[in-house]
Short mmCIF file of C-alpha atoms in Angstrom, two decimals:
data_model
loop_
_atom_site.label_atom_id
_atom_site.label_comp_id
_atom_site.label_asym_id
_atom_site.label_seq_id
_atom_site.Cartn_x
_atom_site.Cartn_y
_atom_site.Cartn_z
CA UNK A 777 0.00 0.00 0.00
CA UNK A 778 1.20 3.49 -0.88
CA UNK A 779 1.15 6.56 1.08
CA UNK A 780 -0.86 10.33 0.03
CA UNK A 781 1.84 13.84 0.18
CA UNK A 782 -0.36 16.76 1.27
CA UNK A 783 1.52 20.36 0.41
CA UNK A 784 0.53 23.53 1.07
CA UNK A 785 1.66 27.10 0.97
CA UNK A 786 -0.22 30.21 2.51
CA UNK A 787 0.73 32.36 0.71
CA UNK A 788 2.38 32.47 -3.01
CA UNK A 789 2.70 36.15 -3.90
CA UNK A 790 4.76 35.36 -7.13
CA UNK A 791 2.03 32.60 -7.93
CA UNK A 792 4.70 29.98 -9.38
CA UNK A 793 4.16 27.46 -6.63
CA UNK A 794 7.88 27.22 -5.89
CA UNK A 795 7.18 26.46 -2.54
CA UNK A 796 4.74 23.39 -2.68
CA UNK A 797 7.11 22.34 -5.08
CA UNK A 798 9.71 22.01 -2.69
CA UNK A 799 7.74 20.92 -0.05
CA UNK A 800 6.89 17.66 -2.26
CA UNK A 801 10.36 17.10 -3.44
CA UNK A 802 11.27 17.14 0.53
CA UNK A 803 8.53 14.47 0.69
CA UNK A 804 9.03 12.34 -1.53
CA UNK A 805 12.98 12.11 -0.96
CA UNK A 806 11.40 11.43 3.07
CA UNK A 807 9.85 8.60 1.47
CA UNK A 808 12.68 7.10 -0.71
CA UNK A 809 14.59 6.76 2.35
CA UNK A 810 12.40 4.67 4.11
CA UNK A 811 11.33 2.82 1.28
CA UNK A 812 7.72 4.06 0.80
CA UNK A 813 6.16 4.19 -1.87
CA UNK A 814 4.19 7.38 -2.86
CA UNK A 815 0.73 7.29 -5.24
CA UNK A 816 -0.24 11.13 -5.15
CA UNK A 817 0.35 14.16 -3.99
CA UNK A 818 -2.38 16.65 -3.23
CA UNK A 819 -1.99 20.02 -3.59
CA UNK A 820 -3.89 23.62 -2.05
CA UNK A 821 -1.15 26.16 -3.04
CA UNK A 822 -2.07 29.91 -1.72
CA UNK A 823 -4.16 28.40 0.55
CA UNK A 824 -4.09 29.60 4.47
CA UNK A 825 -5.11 26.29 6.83
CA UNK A 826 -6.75 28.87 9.21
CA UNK A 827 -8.71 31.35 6.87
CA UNK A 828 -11.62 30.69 5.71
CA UNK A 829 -11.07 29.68 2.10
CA UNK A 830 -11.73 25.79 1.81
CA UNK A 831 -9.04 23.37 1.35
CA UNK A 832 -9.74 21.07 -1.72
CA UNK A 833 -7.29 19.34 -1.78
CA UNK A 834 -7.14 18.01 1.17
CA UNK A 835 -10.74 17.08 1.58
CA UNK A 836 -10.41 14.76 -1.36
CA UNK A 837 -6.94 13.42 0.54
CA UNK A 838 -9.13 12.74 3.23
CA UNK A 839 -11.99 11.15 1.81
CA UNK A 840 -10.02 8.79 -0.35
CA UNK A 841 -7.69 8.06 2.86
CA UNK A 842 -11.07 6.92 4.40
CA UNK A 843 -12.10 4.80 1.49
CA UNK A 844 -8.79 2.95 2.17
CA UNK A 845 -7.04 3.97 -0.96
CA UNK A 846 -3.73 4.40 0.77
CA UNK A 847 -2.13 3.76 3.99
CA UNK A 848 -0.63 7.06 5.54
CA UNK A 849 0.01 10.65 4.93
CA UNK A 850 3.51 12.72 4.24
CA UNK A 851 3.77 16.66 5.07
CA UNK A 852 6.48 18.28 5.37
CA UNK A 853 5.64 19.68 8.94
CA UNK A 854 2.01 19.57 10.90
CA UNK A 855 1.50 22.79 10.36
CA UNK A 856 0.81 22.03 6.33
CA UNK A 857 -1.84 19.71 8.05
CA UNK A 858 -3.45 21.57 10.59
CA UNK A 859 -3.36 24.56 12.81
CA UNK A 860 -6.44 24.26 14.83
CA UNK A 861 -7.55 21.49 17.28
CA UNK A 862 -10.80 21.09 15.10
CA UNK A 863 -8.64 19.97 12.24
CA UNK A 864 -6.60 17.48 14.26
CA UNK A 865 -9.94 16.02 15.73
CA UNK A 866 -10.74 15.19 12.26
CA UNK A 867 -7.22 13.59 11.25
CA UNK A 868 -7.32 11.31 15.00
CA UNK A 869 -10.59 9.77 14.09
CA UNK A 870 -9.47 9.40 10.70
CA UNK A 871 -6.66 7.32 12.32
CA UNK A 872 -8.99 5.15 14.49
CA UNK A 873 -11.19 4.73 12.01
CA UNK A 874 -8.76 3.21 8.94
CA UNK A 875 -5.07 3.24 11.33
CA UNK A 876 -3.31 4.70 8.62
CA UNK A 877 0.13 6.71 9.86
CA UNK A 878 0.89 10.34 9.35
CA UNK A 879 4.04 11.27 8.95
CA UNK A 880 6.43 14.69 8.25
CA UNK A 881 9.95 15.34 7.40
CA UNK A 882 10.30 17.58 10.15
CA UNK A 883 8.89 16.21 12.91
CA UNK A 884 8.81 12.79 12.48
CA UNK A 885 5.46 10.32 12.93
CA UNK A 886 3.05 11.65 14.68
CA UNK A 887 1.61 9.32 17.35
CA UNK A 888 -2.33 9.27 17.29
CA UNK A 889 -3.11 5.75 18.14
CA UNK A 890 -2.05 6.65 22.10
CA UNK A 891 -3.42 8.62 24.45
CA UNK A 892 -0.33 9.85 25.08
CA UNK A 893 0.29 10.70 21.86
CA UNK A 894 -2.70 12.19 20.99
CA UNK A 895 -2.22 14.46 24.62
CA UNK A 896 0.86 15.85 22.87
CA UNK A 897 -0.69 16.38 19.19
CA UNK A 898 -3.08 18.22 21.19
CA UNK A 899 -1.02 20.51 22.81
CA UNK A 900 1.04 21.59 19.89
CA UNK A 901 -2.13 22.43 18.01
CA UNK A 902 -3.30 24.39 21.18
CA UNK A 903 -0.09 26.08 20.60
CA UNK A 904 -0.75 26.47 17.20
CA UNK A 905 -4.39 27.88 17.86
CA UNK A 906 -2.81 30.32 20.28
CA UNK A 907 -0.23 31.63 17.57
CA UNK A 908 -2.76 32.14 14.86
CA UNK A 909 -4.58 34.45 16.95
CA UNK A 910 -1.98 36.09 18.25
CA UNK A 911 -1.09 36.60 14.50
CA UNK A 912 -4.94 37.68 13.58
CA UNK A 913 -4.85 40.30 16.62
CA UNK A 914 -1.52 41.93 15.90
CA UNK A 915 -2.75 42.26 12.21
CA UNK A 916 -5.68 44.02 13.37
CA UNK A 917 -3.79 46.29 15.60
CA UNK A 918 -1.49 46.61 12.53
CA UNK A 919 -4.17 47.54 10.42
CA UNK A 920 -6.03 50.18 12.59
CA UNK A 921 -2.76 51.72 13.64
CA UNK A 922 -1.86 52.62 9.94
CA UNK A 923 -5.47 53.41 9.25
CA UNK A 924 -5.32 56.06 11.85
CA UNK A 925 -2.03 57.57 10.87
CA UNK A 926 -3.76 58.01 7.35
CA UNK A 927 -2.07 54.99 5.66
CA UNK A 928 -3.77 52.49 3.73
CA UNK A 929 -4.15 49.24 5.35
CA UNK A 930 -4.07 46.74 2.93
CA UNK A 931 -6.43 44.68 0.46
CA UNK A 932 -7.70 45.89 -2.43
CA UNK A 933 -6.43 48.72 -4.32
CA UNK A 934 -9.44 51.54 -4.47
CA UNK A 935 -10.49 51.98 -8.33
CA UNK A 936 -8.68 55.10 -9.13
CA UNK A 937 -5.20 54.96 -7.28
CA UNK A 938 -2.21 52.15 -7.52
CA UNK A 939 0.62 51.75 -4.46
CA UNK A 940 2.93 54.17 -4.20
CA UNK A 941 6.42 53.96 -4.03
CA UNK A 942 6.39 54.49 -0.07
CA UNK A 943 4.45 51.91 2.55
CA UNK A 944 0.51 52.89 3.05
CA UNK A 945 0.54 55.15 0.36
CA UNK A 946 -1.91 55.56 -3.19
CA UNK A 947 -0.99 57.53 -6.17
CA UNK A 948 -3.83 58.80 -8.82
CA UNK A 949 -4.28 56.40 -11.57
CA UNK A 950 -4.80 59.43 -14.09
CA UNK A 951 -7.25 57.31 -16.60
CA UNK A 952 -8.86 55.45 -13.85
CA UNK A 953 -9.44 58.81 -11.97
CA UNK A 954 -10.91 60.32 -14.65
CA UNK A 955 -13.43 57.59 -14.99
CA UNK A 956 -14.33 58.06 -11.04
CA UNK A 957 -14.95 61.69 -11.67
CA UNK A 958 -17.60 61.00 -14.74
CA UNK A 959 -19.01 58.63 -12.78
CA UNK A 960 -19.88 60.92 -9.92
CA UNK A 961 -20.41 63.84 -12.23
CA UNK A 962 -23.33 61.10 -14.03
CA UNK A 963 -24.97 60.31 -11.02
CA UNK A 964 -25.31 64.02 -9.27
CA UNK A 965 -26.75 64.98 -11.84
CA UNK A 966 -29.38 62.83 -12.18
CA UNK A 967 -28.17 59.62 -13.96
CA UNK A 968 -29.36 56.02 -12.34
CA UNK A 969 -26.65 53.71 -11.15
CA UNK A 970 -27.67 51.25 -13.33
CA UNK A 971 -27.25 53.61 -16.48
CA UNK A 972 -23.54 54.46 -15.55
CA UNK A 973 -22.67 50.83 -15.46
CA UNK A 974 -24.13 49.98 -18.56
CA UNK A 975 -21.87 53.10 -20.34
CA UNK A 976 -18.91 52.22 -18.85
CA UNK A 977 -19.06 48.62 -19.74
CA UNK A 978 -20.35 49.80 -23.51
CA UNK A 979 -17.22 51.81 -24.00
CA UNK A 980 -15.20 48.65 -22.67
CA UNK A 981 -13.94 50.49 -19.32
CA UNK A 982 -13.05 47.45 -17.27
CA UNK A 983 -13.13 47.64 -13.17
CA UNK A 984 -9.64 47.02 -11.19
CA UNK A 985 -10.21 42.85 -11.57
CA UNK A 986 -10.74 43.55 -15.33
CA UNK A 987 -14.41 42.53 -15.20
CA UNK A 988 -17.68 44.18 -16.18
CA UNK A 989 -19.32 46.40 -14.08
CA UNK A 990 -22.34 45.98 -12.07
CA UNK A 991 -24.13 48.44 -10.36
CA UNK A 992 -22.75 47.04 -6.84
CA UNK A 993 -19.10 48.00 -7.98
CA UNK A 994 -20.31 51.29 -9.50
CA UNK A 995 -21.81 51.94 -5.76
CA UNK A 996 -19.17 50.25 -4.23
CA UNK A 997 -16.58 52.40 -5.71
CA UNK A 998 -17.86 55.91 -5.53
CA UNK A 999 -18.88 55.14 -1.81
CA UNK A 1000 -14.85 54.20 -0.59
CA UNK A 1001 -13.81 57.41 1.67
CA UNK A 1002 -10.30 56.70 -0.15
CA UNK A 1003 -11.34 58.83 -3.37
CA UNK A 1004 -11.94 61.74 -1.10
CA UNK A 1005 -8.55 61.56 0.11
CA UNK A 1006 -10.02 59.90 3.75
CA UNK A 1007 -8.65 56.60 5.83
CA UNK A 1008 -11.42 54.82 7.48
CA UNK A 1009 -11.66 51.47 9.96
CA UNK A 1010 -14.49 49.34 9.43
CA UNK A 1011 -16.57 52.23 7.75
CA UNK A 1012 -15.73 54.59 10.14
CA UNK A 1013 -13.29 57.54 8.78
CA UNK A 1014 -10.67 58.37 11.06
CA UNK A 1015 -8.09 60.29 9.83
CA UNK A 1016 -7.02 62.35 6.36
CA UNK A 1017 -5.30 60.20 4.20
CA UNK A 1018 -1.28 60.08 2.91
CA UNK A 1019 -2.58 60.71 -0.79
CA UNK A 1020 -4.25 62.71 -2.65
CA UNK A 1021 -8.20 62.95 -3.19
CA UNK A 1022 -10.12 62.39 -6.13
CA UNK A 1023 -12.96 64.54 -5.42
CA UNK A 1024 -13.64 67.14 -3.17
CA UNK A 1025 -15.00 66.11 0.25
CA UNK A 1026 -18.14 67.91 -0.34
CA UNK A 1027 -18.90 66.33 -3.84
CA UNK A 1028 -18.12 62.80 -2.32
CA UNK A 1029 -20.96 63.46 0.58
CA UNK A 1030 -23.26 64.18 -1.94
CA UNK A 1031 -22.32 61.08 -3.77
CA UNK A 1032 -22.37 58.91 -0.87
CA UNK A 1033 -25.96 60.49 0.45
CA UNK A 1034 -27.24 59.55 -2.79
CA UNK A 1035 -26.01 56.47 -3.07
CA UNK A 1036 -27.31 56.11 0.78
CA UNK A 1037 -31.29 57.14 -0.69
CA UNK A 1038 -33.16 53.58 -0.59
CA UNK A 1039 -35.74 55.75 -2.84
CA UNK A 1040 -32.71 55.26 -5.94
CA UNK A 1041 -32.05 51.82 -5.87
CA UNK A 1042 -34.62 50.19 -8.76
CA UNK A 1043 -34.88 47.31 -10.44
CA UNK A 1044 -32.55 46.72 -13.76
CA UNK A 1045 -35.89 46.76 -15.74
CA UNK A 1046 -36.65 49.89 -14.82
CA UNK A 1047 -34.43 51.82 -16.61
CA UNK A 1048 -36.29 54.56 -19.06
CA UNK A 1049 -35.85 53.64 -22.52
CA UNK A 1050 -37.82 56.92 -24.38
CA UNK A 1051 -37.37 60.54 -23.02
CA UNK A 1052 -41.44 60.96 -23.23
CA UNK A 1053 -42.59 58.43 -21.68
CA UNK A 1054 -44.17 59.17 -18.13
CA UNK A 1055 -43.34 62.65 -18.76
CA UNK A 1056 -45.56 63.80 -22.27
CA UNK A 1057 -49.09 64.09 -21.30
CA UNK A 1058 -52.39 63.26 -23.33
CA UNK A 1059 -54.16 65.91 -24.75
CA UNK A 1060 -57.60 64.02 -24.22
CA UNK A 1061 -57.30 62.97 -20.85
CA UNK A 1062 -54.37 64.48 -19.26
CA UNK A 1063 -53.10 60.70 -18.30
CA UNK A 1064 -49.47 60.36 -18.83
CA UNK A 1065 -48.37 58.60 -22.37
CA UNK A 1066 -46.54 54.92 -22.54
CA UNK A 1067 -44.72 53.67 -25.82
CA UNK A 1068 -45.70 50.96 -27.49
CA UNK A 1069 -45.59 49.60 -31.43
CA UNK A 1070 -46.55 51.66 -34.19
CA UNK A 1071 -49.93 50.91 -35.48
CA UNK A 1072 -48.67 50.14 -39.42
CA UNK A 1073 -47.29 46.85 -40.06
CA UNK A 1074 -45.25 48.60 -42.82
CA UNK A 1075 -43.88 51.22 -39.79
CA UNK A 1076 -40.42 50.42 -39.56
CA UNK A 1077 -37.18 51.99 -38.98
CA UNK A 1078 -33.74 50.30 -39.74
CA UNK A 1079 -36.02 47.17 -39.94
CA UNK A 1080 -37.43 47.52 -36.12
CA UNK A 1081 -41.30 48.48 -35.58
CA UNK A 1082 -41.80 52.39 -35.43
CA UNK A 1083 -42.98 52.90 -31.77
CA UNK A 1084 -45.09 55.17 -30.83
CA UNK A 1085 -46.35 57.32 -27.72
CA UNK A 1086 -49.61 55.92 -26.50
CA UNK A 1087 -51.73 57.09 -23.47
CA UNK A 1088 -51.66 55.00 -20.50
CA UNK A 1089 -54.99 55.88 -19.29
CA UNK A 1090 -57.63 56.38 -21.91
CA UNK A 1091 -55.82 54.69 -24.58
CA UNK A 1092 -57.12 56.15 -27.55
CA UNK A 1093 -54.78 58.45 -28.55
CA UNK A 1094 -50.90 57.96 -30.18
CA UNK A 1095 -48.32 59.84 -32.00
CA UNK A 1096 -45.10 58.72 -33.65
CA UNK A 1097 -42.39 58.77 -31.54
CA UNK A 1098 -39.45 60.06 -33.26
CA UNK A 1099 -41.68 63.15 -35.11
CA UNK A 1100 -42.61 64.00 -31.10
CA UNK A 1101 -39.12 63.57 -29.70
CA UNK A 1102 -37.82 65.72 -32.79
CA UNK A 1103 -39.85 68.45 -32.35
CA UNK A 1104 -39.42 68.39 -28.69
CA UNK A 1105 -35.42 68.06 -28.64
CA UNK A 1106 -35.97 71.41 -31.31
CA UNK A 1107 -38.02 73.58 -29.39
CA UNK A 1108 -36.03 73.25 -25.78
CA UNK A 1109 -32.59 73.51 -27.75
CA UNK A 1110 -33.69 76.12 -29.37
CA UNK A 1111 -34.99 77.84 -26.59
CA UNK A 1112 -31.67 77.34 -24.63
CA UNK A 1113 -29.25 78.11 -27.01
CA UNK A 1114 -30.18 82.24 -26.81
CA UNK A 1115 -27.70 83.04 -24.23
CA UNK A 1116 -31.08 85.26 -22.57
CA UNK A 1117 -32.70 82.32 -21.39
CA UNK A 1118 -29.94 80.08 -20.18
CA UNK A 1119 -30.70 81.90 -17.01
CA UNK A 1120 -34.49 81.34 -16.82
CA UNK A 1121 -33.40 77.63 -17.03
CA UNK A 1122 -30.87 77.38 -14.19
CA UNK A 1123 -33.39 77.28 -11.61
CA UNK A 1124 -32.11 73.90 -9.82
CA UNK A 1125 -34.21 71.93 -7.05
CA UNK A 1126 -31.51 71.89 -4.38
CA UNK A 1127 -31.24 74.35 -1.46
CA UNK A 1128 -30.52 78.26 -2.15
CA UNK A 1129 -27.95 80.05 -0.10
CA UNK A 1130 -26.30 77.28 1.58
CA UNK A 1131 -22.45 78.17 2.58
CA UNK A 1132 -21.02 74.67 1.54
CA UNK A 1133 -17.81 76.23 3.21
CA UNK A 1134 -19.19 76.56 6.19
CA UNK A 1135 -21.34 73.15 6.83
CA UNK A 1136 -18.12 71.54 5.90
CA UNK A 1137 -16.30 73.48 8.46
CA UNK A 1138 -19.08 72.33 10.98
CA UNK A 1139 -19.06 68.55 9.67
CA UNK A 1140 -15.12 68.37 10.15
CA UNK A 1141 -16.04 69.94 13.98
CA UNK A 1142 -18.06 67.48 14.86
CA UNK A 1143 -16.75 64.55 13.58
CA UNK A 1144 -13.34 65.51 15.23
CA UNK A 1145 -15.80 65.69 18.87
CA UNK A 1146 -16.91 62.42 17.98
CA UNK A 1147 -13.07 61.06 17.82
CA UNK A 1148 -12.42 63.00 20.83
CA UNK A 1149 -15.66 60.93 22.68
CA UNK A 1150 -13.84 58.00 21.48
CA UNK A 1151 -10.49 58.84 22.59
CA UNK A 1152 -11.75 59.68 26.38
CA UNK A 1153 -13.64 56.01 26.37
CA UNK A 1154 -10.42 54.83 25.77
CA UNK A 1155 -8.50 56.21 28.34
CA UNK A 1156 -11.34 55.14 30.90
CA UNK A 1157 -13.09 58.56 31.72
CA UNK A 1158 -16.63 58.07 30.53
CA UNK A 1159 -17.88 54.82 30.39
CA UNK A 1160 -19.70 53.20 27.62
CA UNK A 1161 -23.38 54.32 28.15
CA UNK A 1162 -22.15 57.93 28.00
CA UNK A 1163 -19.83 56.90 24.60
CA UNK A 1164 -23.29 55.24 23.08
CA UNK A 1165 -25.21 58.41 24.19
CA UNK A 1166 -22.45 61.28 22.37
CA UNK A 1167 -21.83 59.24 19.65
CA UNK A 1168 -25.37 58.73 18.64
CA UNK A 1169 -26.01 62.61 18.97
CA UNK A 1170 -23.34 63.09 17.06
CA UNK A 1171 -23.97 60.79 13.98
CA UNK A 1172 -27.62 61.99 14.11
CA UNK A 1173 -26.05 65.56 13.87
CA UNK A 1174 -23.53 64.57 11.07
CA UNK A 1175 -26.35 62.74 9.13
CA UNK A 1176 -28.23 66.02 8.85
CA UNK A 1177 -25.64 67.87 8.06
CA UNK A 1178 -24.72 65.49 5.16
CA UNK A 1179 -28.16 66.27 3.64
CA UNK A 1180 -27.85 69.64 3.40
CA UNK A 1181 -24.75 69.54 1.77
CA UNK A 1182 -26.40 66.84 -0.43
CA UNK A 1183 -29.38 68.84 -1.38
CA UNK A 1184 -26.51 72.26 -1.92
CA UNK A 1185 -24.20 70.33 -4.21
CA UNK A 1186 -26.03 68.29 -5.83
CA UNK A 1187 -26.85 69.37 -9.68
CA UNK A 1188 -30.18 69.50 -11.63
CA UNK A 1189 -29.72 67.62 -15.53
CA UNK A 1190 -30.77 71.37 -16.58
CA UNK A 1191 -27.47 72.96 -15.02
CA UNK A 1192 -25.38 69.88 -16.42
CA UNK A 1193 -26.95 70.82 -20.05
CA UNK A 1194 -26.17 74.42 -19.62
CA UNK A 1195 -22.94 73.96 -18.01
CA UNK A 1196 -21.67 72.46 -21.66
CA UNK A 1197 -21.75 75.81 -23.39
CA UNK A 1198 -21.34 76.01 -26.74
CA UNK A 1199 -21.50 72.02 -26.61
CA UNK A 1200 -25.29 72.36 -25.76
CA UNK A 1201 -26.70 69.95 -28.28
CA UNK A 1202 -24.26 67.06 -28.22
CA UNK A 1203 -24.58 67.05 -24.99
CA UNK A 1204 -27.80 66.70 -25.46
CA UNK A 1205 -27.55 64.01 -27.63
CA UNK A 1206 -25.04 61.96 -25.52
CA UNK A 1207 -27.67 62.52 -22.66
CA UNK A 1208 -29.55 59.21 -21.54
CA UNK A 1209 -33.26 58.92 -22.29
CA UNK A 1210 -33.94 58.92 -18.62
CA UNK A 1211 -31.54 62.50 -17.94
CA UNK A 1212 -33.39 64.04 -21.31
CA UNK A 1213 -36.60 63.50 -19.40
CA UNK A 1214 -35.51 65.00 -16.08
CA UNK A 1215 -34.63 68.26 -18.37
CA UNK A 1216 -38.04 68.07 -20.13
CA UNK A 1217 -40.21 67.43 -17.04
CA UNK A 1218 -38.26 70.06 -15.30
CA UNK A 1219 -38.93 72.66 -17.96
CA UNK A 1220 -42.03 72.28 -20.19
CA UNK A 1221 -45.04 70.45 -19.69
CA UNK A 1222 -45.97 68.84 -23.20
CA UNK A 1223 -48.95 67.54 -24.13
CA UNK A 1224 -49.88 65.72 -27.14
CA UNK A 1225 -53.30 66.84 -28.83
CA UNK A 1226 -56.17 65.05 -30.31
CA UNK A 1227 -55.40 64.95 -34.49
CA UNK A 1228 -57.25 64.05 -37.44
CA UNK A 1229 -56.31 60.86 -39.69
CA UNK A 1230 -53.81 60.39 -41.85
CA UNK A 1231 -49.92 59.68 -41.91
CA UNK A 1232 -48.83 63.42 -41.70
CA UNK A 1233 -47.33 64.86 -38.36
CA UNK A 1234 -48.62 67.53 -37.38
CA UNK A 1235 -46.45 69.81 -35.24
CA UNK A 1236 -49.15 72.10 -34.29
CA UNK A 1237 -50.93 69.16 -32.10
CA UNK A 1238 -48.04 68.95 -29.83
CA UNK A 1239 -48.21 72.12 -26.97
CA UNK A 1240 -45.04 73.13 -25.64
CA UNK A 1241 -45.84 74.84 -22.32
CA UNK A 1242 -42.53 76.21 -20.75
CA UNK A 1243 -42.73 76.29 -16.64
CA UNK A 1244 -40.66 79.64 -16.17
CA UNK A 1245 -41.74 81.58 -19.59
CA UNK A 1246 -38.56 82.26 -21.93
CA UNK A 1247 -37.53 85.80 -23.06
#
């Protein structure tokens, strides 16, 4: 009967496996010595024996052992076999189940058919418990010491930076960066989640991984305090970061409080698909008009059905899409290219006269109280009910002032049309359906008027109300 090698290597940064390589070669010369022979050797290579990643390898080692397919293990030390007392639990009754011997190179055979033996497996994987949580603690103290001394602790790069040159430090990724400041510039202004995901993955912008992007990674990625040049611990920021920001602290509130508003997150099927629908109105019963299919068989565009705006409500009245959207698109950019009216348009639905200056000023106050609270827990004089107690005030005072600064910086789809100038209409036209209808809803009201037969539009039936009358 032949014996099973087990190898495995936490961690293998370089990912060549050089070092379960020469743990089996260590092995299997262990074995030519004493004359065994070896069938297999089973391999988890980057694999801790403590985290919580599974070990593959070795629970087909184990299960095969048990069906009697060989009659021992070879590691190169116990510690490639186990580091916790559950894990050696599972190898003794292995052993009095099917007797087979486990052996290492380093420490010899280990005795688990004695009590005596067993006693002293046991105690070096109590041993072995101890030092893997000593390990996990003094990374954790590790971690939140850098993360309050502004460094970054590890993990994943943020989208947007790569390491710098010095320990717990980012650098801008230029094209990356420029992609987080779109994104946020898309979404205060009115864009869905959803909608900025599906862009970026049309114009084959890849995440950090080099996958597609969801809306969870779009979220995930303007929420990290890192792009606004902050260190946090579990969530909670605690210090300004050794690199630079990506957007201004104010912008990234607003981000975050938006991406914070349960009232944004939809469905992936909700996303608008025609700037008139839910917004035009109908003419004959003021109900709001759908889309649906062109009534002509022979209506086709590019060889897809014509569509065409039908009311929701009374259902008996329709116009073709693309002669209303036309029209539409004409009159408002029209209207908004005369420099005169630009103004009459800028009227935004966000707070007036807010000093963003100045509620930053008081946010940075009271967070820094709120560190303080902590800091006095700490050193023993308040206890914890008072610690709950100020640091609920606090957050509750910090959450309100977040929406204020939300509601000042946050930007209307009209000022993001205006704010392109003399680039007014391809703006415009690179504009999702769903941000053309915020502008159109937030401007006109248009309704759609009963007509008479025939194929001709007629521009006259669509009214074009504006809500603050141009010059």
């Amino acid at each position: 009967m032949s014996y099973f090698v087990y190898v495995r290597i936490s961690r293998d940064q370089a990912g060549t496996g050089q070092g379960v390589s020469r743990q089996e070669a260590a092995c299997k010369r262990f074995a030519e010595q004493r004359g065994l022979d070896v069938s297999e050797t089973f391999t988890d290579n980057d694999i801790s024996a403590f985290g919580n990643k599974g070990r593959p390898a070795y629970r087909e080692m184990l299960t095969r052992l048990e069906n009697g397919e060989a009659e021992g293990i070879i590691a190169w030390h116990v510690d490639r076999l186990y580091r916790r007392t559950r894990d050696l639990e599972e190898i003794v009754d292995l052993v009095e189940k099917t007797e087979i011997t486990v052996r290492t190179v380093e420490a010899g055979e280990l005795d688990l058919n004695t009590a005596t033996g067993r006693l002293t497996a046991r105690l070096v994987a109590s041993i072995g418990n101890y030092e893997v949580d000593h390990m996990i603690e003094r990374q954790r103290l590790s971690q939140t010491a850098r993360a309050l001394e502004g460094k970054f602790r590890g993990g994943g790069v943020p989208y947007g930076y790569d390491l710098g040159k010095e320990p717990g430090t980012l650098v801008i990724n230029e094209t990356e960066a420029e992609v987080v400041r779109d994104m946020a510039a898309e979404l205060l202004s009115g864009t869905p989640v959803l909608t900025i995901s599906r862009k970026l993955n049309k114009a084959g912008i890849p995440t950090k991984t080099g996958n597609k992007w969801l809306t969870s990674t779009v979220r995930r990625t303007l929420a990290k305090p890192a792009i606004a040049g902050k260190a946090d611990h579990h969530g909670e920021i605690v210090a300004e970061a050794q690199w630079p920001a990506i957007l201004p602290e104010s912008e990234w509130l607003a981000v975050r409080a938006l991406l914070s508003d349960p009232s944004r997150r939809t469905q992936q099927g909700n996303e608008r698909q025609w700037q008139g629908s839910g917004v035009y109105r109908c003419g004959k019963c003021g109900g709001r008009m759908g889309i649906g299919n062109a009534g002509s068989r022979a209506s086709r565009v590019n060889g897809r059905k014509k569509k065409a705006y039908l009311c929701r409500d009374c259902r008996s009245l329709s116009r073709d899409q693309i002669c209303v959207d036309e029209l539409v698109d004409a009159v408002i950019l029209g209207v908004l290219d005369m420099p005169e009216n630009r103004l009459m348009a800028a009227n935004r639905d966000t707070t007036a006269g807010e000093d963003v200056a100045a509620l930053l000023s008081e946010r940075n106050a009271l967070t820094a109280r709120k560190n303080e609270l902590g800091a006095l827990y700490a050193s023993g004089t308040i206890d914890a009910a008072v610690l709950a107690s100020g640091s609920a005030q606090f957050k509750q005072d910090i959450d309100r002032l977040d929406k204020r600064i939300t509601a000042a910086r946050t930007v209307s789809p009209v000022a993001d049309l205006l704010l392109s100038g003399d680039e007014l209409r391809d703006r415009w036209a690179a504009m999702s359906a769903d941000k053309r209808a915020q502008v159109i809803d937030a401007l006109v009201t248009v309704t759609i008027l009963p007509a008479g037969r025939g194929p001709r539009f007629d521009p006259s039936k669509i009214q074009i109300e504006w809500k603050a009358p141009p010059v």
